[in-house]
């Protein structure tokens, strides 16, 4: 069983829609990351969370440690938001490495 | 803003040949990582490096793989005898303790 599960795997929406991508994990964590991977393959870090909520522009990330769940929201979505969004966790026990979810492919149509 | 840089962006190699993937981490970062992503699959951890030694490695990181920090700036991943299944995108990342990891743009490795 994957330690990090994302849903949905694919999401297509119209420009302007409110987008939610979900991430559930099964291990104790010290931090959760949301990452964006563009069609060319490069990975950009969006957020690192250990509790509560963070906001950057139109992006909002929340985490519920008790429920082992995080969400990434995009408000007023735009075609340039089209990318793969990846949830990754850093386990509580020692290691610095990230364990990745399988990603959510988001397509925003104009 | 400082970036992690990786070279080359694309490497094509014959099976059985050795390849070296190069990374220049962000200068004040102390933790270095290699990850790989086989086409269509999720990103997988290979190895982490701290204080001039491997701090953790995955089952994937077997004897054909090695990492090195040959000088104060470069961090390299060597694959000694490449196999077809080594074809993947390889990402280098660096971080400071408990801070977000910064990723390079990746090296696409194609084994023929």
mmCIF file of C-alpha atoms in Angstrom:
data_model
loop_
_atom_site.group_PDB
_atom_site.id
_atom_site.type_symbol
_atom_site.label_atom_id
_atom_site.label_comp_id
_atom_site.label_asym_id
_atom_site.label_seq_id
_atom_site.Cartn_x
_atom_site.Cartn_y
_atom_site.Cartn_z
ATOM 1 C CA UNK A 1 0.000 0.000 0.000
ATOM 2 C CA UNK A 2 1.299 3.464 -0.877
ATOM 3 C CA UNK A 3 2.172 5.632 2.095
ATOM 4 C CA UNK A 4 0.923 8.708 0.257
ATOM 5 C CA UNK A 5 -2.292 8.653 -1.781
ATOM 6 C CA UNK A 6 -3.634 11.498 -3.877
ATOM 7 C CA UNK A 7 -7.030 12.071 -5.393
ATOM 8 C CA UNK A 8 -8.105 12.593 -8.015
ATOM 9 C CA UNK A 9 -5.425 11.216 -10.346
ATOM 10 C CA UNK A 10 -6.668 13.433 -13.163
ATOM 11 C CA UNK A 11 -8.720 16.602 -13.007
ATOM 12 C CA UNK A 12 -10.025 18.710 -15.869
ATOM 13 C CA UNK A 13 -11.773 21.992 -15.170
ATOM 14 C CA UNK A 14 -12.767 25.233 -16.823
ATOM 15 C CA UNK A 15 -10.871 28.439 -16.304
ATOM 16 C CA UNK A 16 -12.062 30.215 -13.182
ATOM 17 C CA UNK A 17 -13.144 27.110 -11.291
ATOM 18 C CA UNK A 18 -12.109 26.402 -7.700
ATOM 19 C CA UNK A 19 -9.817 23.378 -7.610
ATOM 20 C CA UNK A 20 -9.209 20.955 -4.739
ATOM 21 C CA UNK A 21 -6.603 18.205 -4.738
ATOM 22 C CA UNK A 22 -6.447 15.814 -1.803
ATOM 23 C CA UNK A 23 -3.615 13.921 -0.160
ATOM 24 C CA UNK A 24 -3.832 11.233 2.522
ATOM 25 C CA UNK A 25 -0.886 9.604 4.210
ATOM 26 C CA UNK A 26 -0.501 6.652 6.511
ATOM 27 C CA UNK A 27 2.688 7.396 8.469
ATOM 28 C CA UNK A 28 3.702 9.902 11.116
ATOM 29 C CA UNK A 29 5.219 12.927 9.436
ATOM 30 C CA UNK A 30 7.293 15.936 10.349
ATOM 31 C CA UNK A 31 6.274 17.875 7.230
ATOM 32 C CA UNK A 32 4.174 17.649 4.089
ATOM 33 C CA UNK A 33 5.141 19.239 0.789
ATOM 34 C CA UNK A 34 3.086 20.264 -2.188
ATOM 35 C CA UNK A 35 5.082 20.351 -5.398
ATOM 36 C CA UNK A 36 4.305 21.320 -8.966
ATOM 37 C CA UNK A 37 5.739 19.457 -11.945
ATOM 38 C CA UNK A 38 5.547 21.138 -15.327
ATOM 39 C CA UNK A 39 5.288 19.313 -18.671
ATOM 40 C CA UNK A 40 9.040 19.718 -19.171
ATOM 41 C CA UNK A 41 9.555 17.707 -16.000
ATOM 42 C CA UNK A 42 11.000 20.281 -13.589
ATOM 43 C CA UNK A 43 9.720 20.227 -9.993
ATOM 44 C CA UNK A 44 8.960 23.360 -8.012
ATOM 45 C CA UNK A 45 8.211 23.413 -4.303
ATOM 46 C CA UNK A 46 4.922 25.209 -3.556
ATOM 47 C CA UNK A 47 4.408 24.686 0.168
ATOM 48 C CA UNK A 48 5.868 22.918 3.147
ATOM 49 C CA UNK A 49 3.391 22.393 5.977
ATOM 50 C CA UNK A 50 3.514 20.870 9.408
ATOM 51 C CA UNK A 51 0.221 22.276 10.682
ATOM 52 C CA UNK A 52 -2.642 24.589 9.798
ATOM 53 C CA UNK A 53 -2.851 26.469 6.554
ATOM 54 C CA UNK A 54 -0.624 28.402 4.166
ATOM 55 C CA UNK A 55 -1.552 30.742 1.330
ATOM 56 C CA UNK A 56 0.475 32.017 -1.585
ATOM 57 C CA UNK A 57 -1.371 34.015 -4.201
ATOM 58 C CA UNK A 58 -4.232 31.860 -5.511
ATOM 59 C CA UNK A 59 -2.891 28.717 -3.867
ATOM 60 C CA UNK A 60 -3.951 27.527 -0.428
ATOM 61 C CA UNK A 61 -2.676 24.434 1.361
ATOM 62 C CA UNK A 62 -4.180 22.949 4.500
ATOM 63 C CA UNK A 63 -3.243 20.026 6.661
ATOM 64 C CA UNK A 64 -5.066 18.061 9.360
ATOM 65 C CA UNK A 65 -2.454 16.107 11.291
ATOM 66 C CA UNK A 66 -4.994 14.089 13.289
ATOM 67 C CA UNK A 67 -6.760 12.914 10.139
ATOM 68 C CA UNK A 68 -3.500 12.526 8.175
ATOM 69 C CA UNK A 69 -4.923 14.578 5.331
ATOM 70 C CA UNK A 70 -3.938 17.619 3.339
ATOM 71 C CA UNK A 71 -5.615 19.597 0.581
ATOM 72 C CA UNK A 72 -4.307 21.954 -2.064
ATOM 73 C CA UNK A 73 -6.777 24.521 -3.343
ATOM 74 C CA UNK A 74 -6.468 26.766 -6.373
ATOM 75 C CA UNK A 75 -8.836 29.711 -6.591
ATOM 76 C CA UNK A 76 -9.768 31.347 -9.915
ATOM 77 C CA UNK A 77 -7.929 28.650 -11.862
ATOM 78 C CA UNK A 78 -6.116 29.588 -15.060
ATOM 79 C CA UNK A 79 -4.757 27.506 -17.973
ATOM 80 C CA UNK A 80 -1.222 28.262 -16.778
ATOM 81 C CA UNK A 81 -2.050 26.267 -13.610
ATOM 82 C CA UNK A 82 -2.128 23.127 -15.762
ATOM 83 C CA UNK A 83 0.553 20.824 -14.355
ATOM 84 C CA UNK A 84 1.015 17.746 -12.189
ATOM 85 C CA UNK A 85 0.634 18.500 -8.492
ATOM 86 C CA UNK A 86 2.480 16.187 -6.151
ATOM 87 C CA UNK A 87 2.108 15.614 -2.431
ATOM 88 C CA UNK A 88 5.211 14.374 -0.601
ATOM 89 C CA UNK A 89 5.867 13.732 3.075
ATOM 90 C CA UNK A 90 8.899 13.691 5.310
ATOM 91 C CA UNK A 91 8.535 10.921 7.856
ATOM 92 C CA UNK A 92 8.653 11.699 11.543
ATOM 93 C CA UNK A 93 11.492 9.287 12.279
ATOM 94 C CA UNK A 94 14.810 10.882 11.471
ATOM 95 C CA UNK A 95 15.094 10.752 7.698
ATOM 96 C CA UNK A 96 15.162 13.857 5.546
ATOM 97 C CA UNK A 97 14.023 12.068 2.389
ATOM 98 C CA UNK A 98 10.627 12.717 0.826
ATOM 99 C CA UNK A 99 8.061 10.006 0.074
ATOM 100 C CA UNK A 100 5.952 10.988 -2.928
ATOM 101 C CA UNK A 101 2.373 10.492 -3.983
ATOM 102 C CA UNK A 102 1.617 9.563 -7.554
ATOM 103 C CA UNK A 103 0.578 13.072 -8.509
ATOM 104 C CA UNK A 104 -2.604 14.709 -9.788
ATOM 105 C CA UNK A 105 -2.635 15.848 -13.398
ATOM 106 C CA UNK A 106 -4.591 19.111 -13.593
ATOM 107 C CA UNK A 107 -5.792 20.531 -16.897
ATOM 108 C CA UNK A 108 -7.500 23.906 -16.965
ATOM 109 C CA UNK A 109 -9.322 24.662 -20.201
ATOM 110 C CA UNK A 110 -9.843 28.253 -21.348
ATOM 111 C CA UNK B 1 16.870 33.347 -6.219
ATOM 112 C CA UNK B 2 19.480 30.567 -5.935
ATOM 113 C CA UNK B 3 18.760 27.430 -7.965
ATOM 114 C CA UNK B 4 19.850 23.826 -8.107
ATOM 115 C CA UNK B 5 21.380 23.221 -11.528
ATOM 116 C CA UNK B 6 21.712 19.848 -13.226
ATOM 117 C CA UNK B 7 23.712 18.814 -16.263
ATOM 118 C CA UNK B 8 23.198 17.467 -18.799
ATOM 119 C CA UNK B 9 19.496 18.003 -19.378
ATOM 120 C CA UNK B 10 19.363 14.871 -21.548
ATOM 121 C CA UNK B 11 21.812 11.977 -21.677
ATOM 122 C CA UNK B 12 21.613 9.113 -24.164
ATOM 123 C CA UNK B 13 23.854 6.140 -23.405
ATOM 124 C CA UNK B 14 24.336 2.595 -24.591
ATOM 125 C CA UNK B 15 23.425 -0.164 -22.150
ATOM 126 C CA UNK B 16 26.433 -1.214 -20.104
ATOM 127 C CA UNK B 17 28.114 2.162 -20.274
ATOM 128 C CA UNK B 18 28.858 4.351 -17.265
ATOM 129 C CA UNK B 19 27.101 7.677 -16.825
ATOM 130 C CA UNK B 20 27.718 10.572 -14.464
ATOM 131 C CA UNK B 21 24.917 12.982 -13.700
ATOM 132 C CA UNK B 22 25.992 16.289 -12.269
ATOM 133 C CA UNK B 23 24.343 18.685 -9.875
ATOM 134 C CA UNK B 24 25.294 21.992 -8.334
ATOM 135 C CA UNK B 25 23.245 22.390 -5.139
ATOM 136 C CA UNK B 26 22.408 25.730 -3.557
ATOM 137 C CA UNK B 27 25.572 26.981 -1.910
ATOM 138 C CA UNK B 28 24.508 27.183 1.747
ATOM 139 C CA UNK B 29 22.582 23.909 1.722
ATOM 140 C CA UNK B 30 23.953 20.950 3.643
ATOM 141 C CA UNK B 31 21.654 18.089 2.608
ATOM 142 C CA UNK B 32 21.726 16.658 -0.901
ATOM 143 C CA UNK B 33 19.448 14.134 -2.534
ATOM 144 C CA UNK B 34 18.953 12.165 -5.706
ATOM 145 C CA UNK B 35 15.498 11.044 -6.789
ATOM 146 C CA UNK B 36 14.349 9.386 -9.968
ATOM 147 C CA UNK B 37 11.076 9.226 -11.880
ATOM 148 C CA UNK B 38 10.469 6.479 -14.392
ATOM 149 C CA UNK B 39 8.123 7.668 -17.145
ATOM 150 C CA UNK B 40 4.533 7.598 -15.957
ATOM 151 C CA UNK B 41 5.441 6.683 -12.383
ATOM 152 C CA UNK B 42 5.873 8.573 -9.143
ATOM 153 C CA UNK B 43 9.095 10.127 -7.961
ATOM 154 C CA UNK B 44 11.257 7.713 -5.926
ATOM 155 C CA UNK B 45 14.012 8.432 -3.432
ATOM 156 C CA UNK B 46 17.476 7.117 -4.276
ATOM 157 C CA UNK B 47 19.950 8.547 -1.787
ATOM 158 C CA UNK B 48 20.611 11.369 0.635
ATOM 159 C CA UNK B 49 24.018 12.803 1.477
ATOM 160 C CA UNK B 50 25.136 14.864 4.444
ATOM 161 C CA UNK B 51 28.504 15.743 5.909
ATOM 162 C CA UNK B 52 30.336 14.008 3.058
ATOM 163 C CA UNK B 53 28.661 10.675 3.488
ATOM 164 C CA UNK B 54 25.506 8.824 2.549
ATOM 165 C CA UNK B 55 22.885 9.344 5.256
ATOM 166 C CA UNK B 56 20.222 7.112 3.743
ATOM 167 C CA UNK B 57 19.720 5.057 0.610
ATOM 168 C CA UNK B 58 16.845 3.138 -0.898
ATOM 169 C CA UNK B 59 16.723 -0.440 -2.146
ATOM 170 C CA UNK B 60 17.072 0.949 -5.661
ATOM 171 C CA UNK B 61 20.490 2.387 -4.810
ATOM 172 C CA UNK B 62 22.482 -0.799 -5.264
ATOM 173 C CA UNK B 63 26.167 -1.361 -5.993
ATOM 174 C CA UNK B 64 25.940 0.063 -9.515
ATOM 175 C CA UNK B 65 25.147 3.506 -8.072
ATOM 176 C CA UNK B 66 27.490 5.855 -6.262
ATOM 177 C CA UNK B 67 27.450 9.482 -5.210
ATOM 178 C CA UNK B 68 30.250 11.899 -4.665
ATOM 179 C CA UNK B 69 30.845 15.480 -3.715
ATOM 180 C CA UNK B 70 34.195 15.922 -5.415
ATOM 181 C CA UNK B 71 34.601 19.585 -4.508
ATOM 182 C CA UNK B 72 32.742 22.283 -2.616
ATOM 183 C CA UNK B 73 30.079 22.786 -5.242
ATOM 184 C CA UNK B 74 29.319 19.659 -7.277
ATOM 185 C CA UNK B 75 27.295 16.594 -6.295
ATOM 186 C CA UNK B 76 27.375 13.684 -8.726
ATOM 187 C CA UNK B 77 25.471 10.454 -9.284
ATOM 188 C CA UNK B 78 27.360 7.710 -11.105
ATOM 189 C CA UNK B 79 25.715 4.668 -12.619
ATOM 190 C CA UNK B 80 28.456 2.161 -13.357
ATOM 191 C CA UNK B 81 26.918 -0.229 -15.860
ATOM 192 C CA UNK B 82 23.631 1.091 -17.103
ATOM 193 C CA UNK B 83 20.595 -1.098 -17.740
ATOM 194 C CA UNK B 84 17.527 -0.408 -19.825
ATOM 195 C CA UNK B 85 15.477 -0.003 -16.643
ATOM 196 C CA UNK B 86 17.715 2.879 -15.530
ATOM 197 C CA UNK B 87 15.991 5.044 -18.135
ATOM 198 C CA UNK B 88 14.266 7.757 -16.117
ATOM 199 C CA UNK B 89 14.330 11.407 -15.121
ATOM 200 C CA UNK B 90 16.863 11.942 -12.340
ATOM 201 C CA UNK B 91 16.349 14.864 -9.990
ATOM 202 C CA UNK B 92 18.878 16.384 -7.654
ATOM 203 C CA UNK B 93 17.648 18.339 -4.643
ATOM 204 C CA UNK B 94 19.236 20.197 -1.782
ATOM 205 C CA UNK B 95 18.041 21.657 1.490
ATOM 206 C CA UNK B 96 18.927 23.014 4.850
ATOM 207 C CA UNK B 97 17.815 21.050 7.915
ATOM 208 C CA UNK B 98 13.981 20.972 8.189
ATOM 209 C CA UNK B 99 13.637 23.452 5.305
ATOM 210 C CA UNK B 100 11.987 22.749 1.920
ATOM 211 C CA UNK B 101 13.977 20.818 -0.633
ATOM 212 C CA UNK B 102 14.854 22.693 -3.812
ATOM 213 C CA UNK B 103 14.864 20.604 -6.962
ATOM 214 C CA UNK B 104 16.833 20.902 -10.163
ATOM 215 C CA UNK B 105 15.146 20.630 -13.561
ATOM 216 C CA UNK B 106 16.268 17.017 -13.883
ATOM 217 C CA UNK B 107 18.378 14.970 -16.260
ATOM 218 C CA UNK B 108 16.489 12.743 -18.652
ATOM 219 C CA UNK B 109 18.536 9.537 -18.986
ATOM 220 C CA UNK B 110 17.787 7.323 -21.963
ATOM 221 C CA UNK B 111 19.479 3.919 -22.136
ATOM 222 C CA UNK B 112 19.552 2.283 -25.567
#
